[in-house]
Coordinates of C-alpha atoms in Angstrom, one line a residue:
X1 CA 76.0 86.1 81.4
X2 CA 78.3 82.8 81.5
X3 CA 78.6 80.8 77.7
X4 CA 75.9 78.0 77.8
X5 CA 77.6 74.9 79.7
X6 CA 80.8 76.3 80.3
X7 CA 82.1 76.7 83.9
X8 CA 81.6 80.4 85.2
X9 CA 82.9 82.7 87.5
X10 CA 79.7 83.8 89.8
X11 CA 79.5 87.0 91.3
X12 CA 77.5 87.3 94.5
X13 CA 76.9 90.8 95.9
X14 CA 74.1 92.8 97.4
X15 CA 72.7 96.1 95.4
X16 CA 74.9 98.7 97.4
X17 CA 77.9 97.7 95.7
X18 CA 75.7 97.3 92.6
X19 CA 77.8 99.6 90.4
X20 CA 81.7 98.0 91.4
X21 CA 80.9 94.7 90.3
X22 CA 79.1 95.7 87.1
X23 CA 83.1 97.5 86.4
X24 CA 84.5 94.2 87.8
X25 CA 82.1 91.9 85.3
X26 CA 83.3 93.8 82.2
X27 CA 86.9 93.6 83.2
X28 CA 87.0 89.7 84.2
X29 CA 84.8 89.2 80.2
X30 CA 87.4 91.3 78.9
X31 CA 90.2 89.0 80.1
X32 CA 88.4 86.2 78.3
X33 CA 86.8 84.8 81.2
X34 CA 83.1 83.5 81.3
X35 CA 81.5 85.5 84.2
X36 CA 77.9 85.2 85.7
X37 CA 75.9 88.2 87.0
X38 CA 72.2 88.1 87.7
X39 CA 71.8 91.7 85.8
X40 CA 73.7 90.4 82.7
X41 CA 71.3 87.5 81.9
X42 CA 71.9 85.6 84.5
X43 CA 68.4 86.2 86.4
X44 CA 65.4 84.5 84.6
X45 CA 61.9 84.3 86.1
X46 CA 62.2 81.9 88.8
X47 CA 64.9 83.9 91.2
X48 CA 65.7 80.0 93.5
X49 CA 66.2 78.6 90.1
X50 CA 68.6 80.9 88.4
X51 CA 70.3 81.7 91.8
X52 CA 71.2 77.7 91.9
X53 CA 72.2 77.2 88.3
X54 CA 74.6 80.2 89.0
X55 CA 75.9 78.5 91.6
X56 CA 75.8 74.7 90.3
X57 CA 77.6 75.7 87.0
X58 CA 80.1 78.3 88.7
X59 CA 84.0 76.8 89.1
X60 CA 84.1 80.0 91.5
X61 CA 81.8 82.3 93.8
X62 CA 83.4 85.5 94.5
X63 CA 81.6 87.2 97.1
X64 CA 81.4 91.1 97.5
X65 CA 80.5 91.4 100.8
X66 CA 79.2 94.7 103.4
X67 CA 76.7 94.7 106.2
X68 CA 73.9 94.4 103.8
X69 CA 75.7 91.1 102.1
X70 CA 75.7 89.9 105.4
X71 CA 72.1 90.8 106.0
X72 CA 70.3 89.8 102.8
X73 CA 68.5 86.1 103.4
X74 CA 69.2 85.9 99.0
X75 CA 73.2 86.3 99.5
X76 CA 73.2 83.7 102.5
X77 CA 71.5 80.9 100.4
X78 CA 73.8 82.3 97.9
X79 CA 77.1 81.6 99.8
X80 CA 75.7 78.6 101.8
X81 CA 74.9 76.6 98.9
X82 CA 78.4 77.4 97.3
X83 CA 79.6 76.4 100.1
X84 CA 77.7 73.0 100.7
X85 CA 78.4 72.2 97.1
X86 CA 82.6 72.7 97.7
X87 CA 82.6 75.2 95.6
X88 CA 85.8 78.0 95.5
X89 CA 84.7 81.1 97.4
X90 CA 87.1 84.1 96.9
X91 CA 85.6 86.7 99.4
X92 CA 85.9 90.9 99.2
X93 CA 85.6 93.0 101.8
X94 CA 84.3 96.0 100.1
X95 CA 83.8 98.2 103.6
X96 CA 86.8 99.3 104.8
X97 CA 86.0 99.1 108.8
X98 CA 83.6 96.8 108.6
X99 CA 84.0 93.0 109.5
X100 CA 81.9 89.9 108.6
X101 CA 80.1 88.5 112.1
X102 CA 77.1 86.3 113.0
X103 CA 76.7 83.3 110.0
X104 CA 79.3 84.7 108.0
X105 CA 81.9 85.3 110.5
X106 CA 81.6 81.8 111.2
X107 CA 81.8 80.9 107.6
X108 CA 85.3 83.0 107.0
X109 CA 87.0 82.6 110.3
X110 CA 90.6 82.2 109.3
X111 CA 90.0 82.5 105.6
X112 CA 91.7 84.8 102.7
X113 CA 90.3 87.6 101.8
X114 CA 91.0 90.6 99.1
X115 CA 90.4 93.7 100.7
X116 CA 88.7 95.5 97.9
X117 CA 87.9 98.4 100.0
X118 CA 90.9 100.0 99.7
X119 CA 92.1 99.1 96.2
X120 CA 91.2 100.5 92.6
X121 CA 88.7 98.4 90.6
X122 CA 91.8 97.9 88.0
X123 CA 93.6 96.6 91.3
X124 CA 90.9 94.7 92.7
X125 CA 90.3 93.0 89.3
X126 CA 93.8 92.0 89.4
X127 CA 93.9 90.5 93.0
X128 CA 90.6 88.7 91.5
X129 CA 92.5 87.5 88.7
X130 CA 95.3 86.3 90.8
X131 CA 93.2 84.4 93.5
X132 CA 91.2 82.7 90.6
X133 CA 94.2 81.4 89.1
X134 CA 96.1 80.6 92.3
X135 CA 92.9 78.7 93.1
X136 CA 92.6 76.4 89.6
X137 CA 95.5 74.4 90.3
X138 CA 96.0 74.7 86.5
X139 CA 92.2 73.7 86.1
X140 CA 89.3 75.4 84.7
X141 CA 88.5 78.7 86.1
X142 CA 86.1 79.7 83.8
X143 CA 88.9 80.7 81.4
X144 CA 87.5 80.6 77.4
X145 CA 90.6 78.8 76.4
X146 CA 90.1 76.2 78.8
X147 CA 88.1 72.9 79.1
X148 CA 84.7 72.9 80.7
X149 CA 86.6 71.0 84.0
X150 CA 85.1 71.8 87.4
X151 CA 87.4 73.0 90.3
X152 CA 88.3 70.1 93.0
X153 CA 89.7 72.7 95.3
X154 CA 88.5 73.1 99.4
X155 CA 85.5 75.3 99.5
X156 CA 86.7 78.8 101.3
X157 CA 90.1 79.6 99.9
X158 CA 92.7 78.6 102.7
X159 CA 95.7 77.7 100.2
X160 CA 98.7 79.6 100.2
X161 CA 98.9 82.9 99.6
X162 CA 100.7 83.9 96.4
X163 CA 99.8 88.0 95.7
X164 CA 99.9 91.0 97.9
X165 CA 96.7 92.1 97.6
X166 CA 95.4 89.9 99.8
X167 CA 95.3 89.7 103.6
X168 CA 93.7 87.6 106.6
X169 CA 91.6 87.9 109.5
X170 CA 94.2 86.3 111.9
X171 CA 96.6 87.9 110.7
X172 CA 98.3 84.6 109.0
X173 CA 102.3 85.0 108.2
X174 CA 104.3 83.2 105.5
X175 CA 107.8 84.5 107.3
X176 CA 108.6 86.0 110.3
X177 CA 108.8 89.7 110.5
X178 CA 112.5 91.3 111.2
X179 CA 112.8 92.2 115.2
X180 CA 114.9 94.7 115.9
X181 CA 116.6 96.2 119.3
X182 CA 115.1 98.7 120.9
X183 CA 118.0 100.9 121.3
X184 CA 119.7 102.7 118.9
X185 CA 123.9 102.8 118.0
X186 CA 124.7 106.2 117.0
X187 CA 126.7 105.7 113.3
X188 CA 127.1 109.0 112.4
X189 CA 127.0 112.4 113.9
X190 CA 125.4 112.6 117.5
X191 CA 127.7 115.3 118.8
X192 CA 125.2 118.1 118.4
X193 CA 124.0 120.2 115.4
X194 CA 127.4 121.8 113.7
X195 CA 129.6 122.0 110.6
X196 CA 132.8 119.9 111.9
X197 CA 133.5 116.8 110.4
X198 CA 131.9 114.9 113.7
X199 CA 128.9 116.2 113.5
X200 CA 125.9 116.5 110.6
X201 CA 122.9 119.3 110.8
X202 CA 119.4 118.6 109.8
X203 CA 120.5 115.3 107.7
X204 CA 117.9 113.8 105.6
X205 CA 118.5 111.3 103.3
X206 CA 121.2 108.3 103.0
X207 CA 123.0 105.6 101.3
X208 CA 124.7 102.4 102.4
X209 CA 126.7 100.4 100.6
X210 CA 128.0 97.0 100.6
X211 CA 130.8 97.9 103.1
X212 CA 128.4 99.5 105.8
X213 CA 129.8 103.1 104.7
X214 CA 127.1 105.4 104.9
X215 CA 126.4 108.6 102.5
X216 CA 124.5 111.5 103.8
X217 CA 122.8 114.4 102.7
X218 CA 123.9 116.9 105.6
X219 CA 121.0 119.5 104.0
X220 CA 122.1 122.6 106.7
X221 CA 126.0 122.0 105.4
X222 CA 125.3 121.6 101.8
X223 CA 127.0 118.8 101.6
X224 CA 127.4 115.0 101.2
X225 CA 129.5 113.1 103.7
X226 CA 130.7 109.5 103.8
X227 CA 130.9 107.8 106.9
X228 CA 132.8 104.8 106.7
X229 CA 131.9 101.5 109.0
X230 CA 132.8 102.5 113.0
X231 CA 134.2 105.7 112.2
X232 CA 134.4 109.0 114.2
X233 CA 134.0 111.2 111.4
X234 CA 132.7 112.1 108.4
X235 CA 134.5 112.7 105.0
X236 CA 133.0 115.4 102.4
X237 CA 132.5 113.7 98.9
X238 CA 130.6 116.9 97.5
X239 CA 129.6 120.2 98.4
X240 CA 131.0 121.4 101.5
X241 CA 132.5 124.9 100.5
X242 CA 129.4 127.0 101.5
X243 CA 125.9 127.4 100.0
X244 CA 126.1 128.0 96.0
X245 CA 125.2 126.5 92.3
X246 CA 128.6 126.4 91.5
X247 CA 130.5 123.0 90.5
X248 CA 131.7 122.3 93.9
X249 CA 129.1 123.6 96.0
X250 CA 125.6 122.0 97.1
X251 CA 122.3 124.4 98.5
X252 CA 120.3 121.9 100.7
X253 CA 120.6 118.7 99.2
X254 CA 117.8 116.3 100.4
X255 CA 118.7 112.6 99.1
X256 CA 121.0 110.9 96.9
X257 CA 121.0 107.1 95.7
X258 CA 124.2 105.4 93.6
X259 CA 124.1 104.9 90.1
X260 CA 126.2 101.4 89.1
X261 CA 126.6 101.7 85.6
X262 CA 127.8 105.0 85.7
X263 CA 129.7 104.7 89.1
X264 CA 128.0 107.9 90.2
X265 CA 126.0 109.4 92.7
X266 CA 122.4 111.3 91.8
X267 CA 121.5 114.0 94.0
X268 CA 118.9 116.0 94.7
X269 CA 120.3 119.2 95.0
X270 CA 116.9 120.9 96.2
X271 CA 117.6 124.7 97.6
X272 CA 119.1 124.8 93.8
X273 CA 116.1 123.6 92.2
X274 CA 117.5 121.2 90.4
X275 CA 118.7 116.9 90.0
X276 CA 123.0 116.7 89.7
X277 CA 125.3 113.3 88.8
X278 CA 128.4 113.8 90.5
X279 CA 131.4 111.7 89.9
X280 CA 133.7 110.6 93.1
X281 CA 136.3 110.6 91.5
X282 CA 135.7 113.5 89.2
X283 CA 133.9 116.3 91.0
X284 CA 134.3 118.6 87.5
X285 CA 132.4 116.3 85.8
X286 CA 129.0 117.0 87.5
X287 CA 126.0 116.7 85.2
X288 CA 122.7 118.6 85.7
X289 CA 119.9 115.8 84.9
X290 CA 116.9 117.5 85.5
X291 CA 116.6 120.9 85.7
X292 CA 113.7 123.8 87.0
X293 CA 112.6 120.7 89.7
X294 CA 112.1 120.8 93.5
X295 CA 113.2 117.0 94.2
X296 CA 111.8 115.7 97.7
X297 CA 112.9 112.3 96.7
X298 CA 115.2 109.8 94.8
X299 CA 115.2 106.1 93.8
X300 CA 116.8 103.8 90.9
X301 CA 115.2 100.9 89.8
X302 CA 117.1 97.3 87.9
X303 CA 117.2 98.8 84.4
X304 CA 118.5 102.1 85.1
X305 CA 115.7 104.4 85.8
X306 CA 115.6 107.1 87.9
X307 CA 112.4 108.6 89.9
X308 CA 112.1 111.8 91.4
X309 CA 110.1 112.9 93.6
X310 CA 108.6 116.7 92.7
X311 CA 107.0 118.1 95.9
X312 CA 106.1 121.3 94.5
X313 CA 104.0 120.0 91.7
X314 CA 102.4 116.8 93.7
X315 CA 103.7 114.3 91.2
X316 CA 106.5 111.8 90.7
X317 CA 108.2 111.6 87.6
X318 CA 110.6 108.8 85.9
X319 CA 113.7 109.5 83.7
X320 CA 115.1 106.6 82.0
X321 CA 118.5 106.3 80.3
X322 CA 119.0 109.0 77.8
X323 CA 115.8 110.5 78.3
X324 CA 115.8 114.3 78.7
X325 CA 112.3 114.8 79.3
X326 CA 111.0 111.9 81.4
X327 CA 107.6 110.8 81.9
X328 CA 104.8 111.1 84.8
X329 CA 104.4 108.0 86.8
X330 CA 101.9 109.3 89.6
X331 CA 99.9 112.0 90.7
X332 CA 98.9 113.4 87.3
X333 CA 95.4 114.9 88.3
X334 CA 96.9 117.5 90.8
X335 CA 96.9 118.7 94.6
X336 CA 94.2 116.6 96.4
X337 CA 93.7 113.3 98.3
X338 CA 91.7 111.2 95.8
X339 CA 93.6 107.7 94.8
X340 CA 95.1 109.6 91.5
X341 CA 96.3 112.4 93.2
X342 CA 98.9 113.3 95.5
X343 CA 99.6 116.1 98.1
X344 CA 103.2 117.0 98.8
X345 CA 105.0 113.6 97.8
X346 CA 108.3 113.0 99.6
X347 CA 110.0 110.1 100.1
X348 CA 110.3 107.0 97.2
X349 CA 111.5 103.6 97.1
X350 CA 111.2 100.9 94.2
X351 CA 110.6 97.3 94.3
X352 CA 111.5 95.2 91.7
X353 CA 108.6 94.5 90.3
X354 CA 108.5 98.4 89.3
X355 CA 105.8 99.0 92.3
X356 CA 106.5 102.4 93.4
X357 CA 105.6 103.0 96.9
X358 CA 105.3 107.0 97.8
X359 CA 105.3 108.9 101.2
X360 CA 102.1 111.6 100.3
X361 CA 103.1 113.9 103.1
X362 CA 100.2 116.2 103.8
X363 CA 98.1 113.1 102.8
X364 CA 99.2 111.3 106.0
X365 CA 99.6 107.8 103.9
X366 CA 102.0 106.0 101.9
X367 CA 100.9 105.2 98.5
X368 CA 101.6 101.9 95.9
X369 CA 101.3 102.5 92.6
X370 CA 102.2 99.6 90.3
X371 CA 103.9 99.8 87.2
X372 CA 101.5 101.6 84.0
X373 CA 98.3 102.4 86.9
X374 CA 96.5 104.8 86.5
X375 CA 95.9 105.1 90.2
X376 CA 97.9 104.1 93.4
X377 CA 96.4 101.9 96.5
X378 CA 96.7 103.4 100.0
X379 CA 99.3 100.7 102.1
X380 CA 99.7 102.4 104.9
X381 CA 98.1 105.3 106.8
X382 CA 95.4 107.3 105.1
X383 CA 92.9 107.8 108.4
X384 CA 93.9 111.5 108.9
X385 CA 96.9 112.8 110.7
X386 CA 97.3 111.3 114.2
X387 CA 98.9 109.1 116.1
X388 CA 97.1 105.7 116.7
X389 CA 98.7 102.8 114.6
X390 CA 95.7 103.4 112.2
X391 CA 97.4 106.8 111.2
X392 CA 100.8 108.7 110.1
X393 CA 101.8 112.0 110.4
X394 CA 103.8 113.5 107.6
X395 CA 105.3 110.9 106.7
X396 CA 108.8 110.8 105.0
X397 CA 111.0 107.5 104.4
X398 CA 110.0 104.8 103.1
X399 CA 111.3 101.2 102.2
X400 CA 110.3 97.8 101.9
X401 CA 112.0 94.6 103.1
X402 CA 112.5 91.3 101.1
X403 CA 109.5 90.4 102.2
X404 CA 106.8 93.1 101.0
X405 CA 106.5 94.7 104.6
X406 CA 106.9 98.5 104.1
X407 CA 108.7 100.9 107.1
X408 CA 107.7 104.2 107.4
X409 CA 109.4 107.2 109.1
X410 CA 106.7 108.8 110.6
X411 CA 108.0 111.8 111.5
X412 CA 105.7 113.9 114.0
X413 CA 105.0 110.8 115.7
X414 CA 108.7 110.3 115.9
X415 CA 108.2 106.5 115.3
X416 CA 108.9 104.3 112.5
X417 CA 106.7 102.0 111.8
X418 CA 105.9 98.8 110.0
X419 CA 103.1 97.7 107.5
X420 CA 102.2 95.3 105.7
X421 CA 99.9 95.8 102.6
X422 CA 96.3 94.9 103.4
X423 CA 96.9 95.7 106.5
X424 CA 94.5 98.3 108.6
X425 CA 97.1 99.3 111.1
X426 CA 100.2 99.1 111.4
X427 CA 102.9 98.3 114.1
X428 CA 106.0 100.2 116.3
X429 CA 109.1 99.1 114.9
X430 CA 111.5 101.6 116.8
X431 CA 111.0 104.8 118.3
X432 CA 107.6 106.1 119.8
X433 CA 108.8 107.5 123.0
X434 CA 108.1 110.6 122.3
X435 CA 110.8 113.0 121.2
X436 CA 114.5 112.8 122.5
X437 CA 117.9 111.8 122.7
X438 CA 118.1 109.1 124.3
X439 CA 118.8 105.5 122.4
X440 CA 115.2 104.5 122.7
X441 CA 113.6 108.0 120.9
X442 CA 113.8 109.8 118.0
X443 CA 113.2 113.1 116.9
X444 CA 111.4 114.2 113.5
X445 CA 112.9 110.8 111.6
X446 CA 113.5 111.5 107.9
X447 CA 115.6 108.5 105.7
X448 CA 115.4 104.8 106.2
X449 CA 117.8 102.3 104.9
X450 CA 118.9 98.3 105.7
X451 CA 122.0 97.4 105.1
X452 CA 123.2 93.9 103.9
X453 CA 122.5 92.4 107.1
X454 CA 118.9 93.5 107.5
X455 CA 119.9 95.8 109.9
X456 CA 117.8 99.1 110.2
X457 CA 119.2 103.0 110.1
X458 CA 117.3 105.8 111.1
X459 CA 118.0 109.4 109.9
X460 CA 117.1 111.0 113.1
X461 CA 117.0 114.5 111.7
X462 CA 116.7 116.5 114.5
X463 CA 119.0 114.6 117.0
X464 CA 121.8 116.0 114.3
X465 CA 122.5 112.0 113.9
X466 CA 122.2 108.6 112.0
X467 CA 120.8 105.5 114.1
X468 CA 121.3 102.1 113.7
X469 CA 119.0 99.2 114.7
X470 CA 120.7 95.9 114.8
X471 CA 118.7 93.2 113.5
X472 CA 117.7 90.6 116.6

């Protein structure tokens, strides 16, 4: 229950989701705000009464809302009279294929919405937390360490958008999304599956660097290769001298990302079991980093850090400077498909807020986990393996654009596609013609990349080549 005359956060739900906002209460009091629930003393004996001082004395309403919301005359009075009185209204969509219609469509056409369905209660009390303050304009949002100041803000929240977690009905966009051309230019490889310099076999992941030369992990040649900007071939930097564990030899390496301070590349050096630094310029001076680890996946984050990917043991691990061990970062409970667990993680990348984004293969999804959580959101598949835009199929690249929009290989669909977080499907970027070689397909896409120009490359894994997608 709200502090006697001090501006509250209301929560408005119906009893099916009962046990969530009880979780979400406890969390918003234990970030010092002053909340009101009817079960926590906000409910005396007349129910009209105590519903309207909830409302009168609230700086926000946030409404959980589900067919039953929707359908209880109590929650409509509820949200009406917030409404009628200007108050902030921060709605949740709690069921995940379910949309508001009848009064309350009408009510939230257009408007911002946290799509609680699909996130973790520490997640959804964060997006909460956000919208609230988003929505203050500085003022009192029920905050103890503020005044008693009501809100002046317009009554269903349709300011701009400032967090992630959030999406719209119609689909509202700060920026336009990146367009790309349909057809592909062949950058590397394309002249069949083979070891000569012109050609790659069963490449997986890549590198770009500033100067458009692109590093590949050719896995069937146990090797790395640099391509250099409109060249005709490749040139080994590593491996290349057959299938071994010795110093100059690679056994089915699978990614690789450059380290700057050290000048050096990381692989995953996966038929060998194991995570190698290997010097350019120094090939004897190759380090084992992590030992005893089969390495689906690499990425590097500001400070330094390295993440690996460990498919065998359904968990992603982070190593940071002059750490030996490392520490877990995801998928600590196991094998499964719960929203702590993982099942055959592949593919990494990092923003830079230290949000790790995950390609759970045999999960069909792509997972966020932010930095500490104990569990990670789903941002992209998750609806079983298939092909509509609501699904993936083992997924394996993954990267995310300056503006938060995350591309997927998926690679039985032969596709890669594009979503945003919050998002319940997702769109075609390239690709989708079914399998082939011609400009428009791809076959069994592994590694994404952009260069500095936003452009998009495609390992096409079993077209033996590397795509690029110029940026319309």
């Amino acid at each position: 229950m709200a502090t006697s005359g001090k501006k509250h956060v209301m929560l408005s739900y119906q009893w099916d989701k009962k046990s969530t906002v009880l979780e979400i209460y406890d969390n918003l009091s234990a970030q010092g705000y002053a909340v009101w629930m009817d079960v926590k003393g906000g409910m005396r004996e007349n129910l009209q009464v105590s519903m309207a001082d909830g409302v009168e004395n609230s700086c926000a309403v946030v409404c959980f809302l589900t067919q039953a919301y929707q359908d209880s005359k109590n929650c409509r009075k509820e949200f009406t009279y917030a409404e009628e009185l200007g108050k902030t209204i921060i709605p949740v969509y709690m069921e995940s294929k379910w949309k508001p219609s009848s009064w309350l469509g009408v009510n939230l056409a257009g408007a911002l919405y946290i799509k609680g369905s699909s996130l973790s209660i520490e997640s959804l009390t964060a997006a909460i937390i956000e919208r609230l303050r988003v929505s203050s304009s500085d003022q009192n949002t029920g905050n103890k360490t503020n005044n008693d100041s009501t809100i002046s803000t317009a009554t269903v929240l349709k300011n701009p958008i400032t967090t992630n977690e959030i999406s719209t009905q119609s689909q509202i966009k700060q920026e336009p999304k990146n367009k790309y051309q349909q057809s592909g230019i062949t950058v590397a490889g394309g002249n069949g599956k083979g070891h000569e310099l012109n050609q790659l076999s069963q490449p997986r992941g890549m590198f770009i660097d500033n100067d458009k030369s692109i590093f590949i992990a050719d896995y069937e040649n146990h090797r790395i290769v640099k391509w250099k900007l409109n060249s005709n071939i490749g040139e080994i930097i590593a491996g290349g001298n057959g299938k071994g564990k010795q110093n100059n030899q690679l056994n089915q390496p699978v990614d690789l990302i450059f380290d700057k301070e050290t000048n050096s590349f990381i692989i995953s050096d996966n038929g060998n079991g194991r995570v190698i630094r290997y010097f350019d310029q120094n090939p004897t001076k190759q380090q084992t980093l992590i030992p005893l680890i089969y390495c689906s996946g690499l990425a590097i984050d500001k400070s330094g850090s390295v993440y690996v990917s460990d498919w065998q043991n359904h968990q992603v691990r982070r190593r940071k400077q002059g750490d030996t061990k490392g520490e877990l970062v995801a998928g600590e409970n196991g094998q499964g498909n719960r929203l702590n667990q993982l099942n055959e993680p592949r593919n990494i990348f990092i923003d830079e807020d230290y949000s790790l984004y995950i390609s759970d293969e045999k999960n069909h999804r792509v997972m966020k986990w932010k930095k500490d959580a104990k569990e990670g959101i789903i941002v992209a598949g998750g609806n079983g393996q298939g092909n509509s835009l609501k699904q993936l199929s083992h997924p394996q690249g993954v990267v995310v654009d300056h503006l938060g929009q995350i591309y997927v290989a998926d690679e039985r669909n032969h596709r890669v596609v594009r979503w945003c977080e919050g998002d319940e499907e997702g769109e075609v970027v390239v690709g989708g013609n079914g399998f082939g070689t011609q400009s428009n397909q791809l076959n069994s896409p592994r590694g994404l990349s952009f260069d500095n120009e936003e452009n998009l490359y495609v390992v096409d894994q079993n077209n033996h080549r590397i795509q690029k997608y110029e940026k319309i």
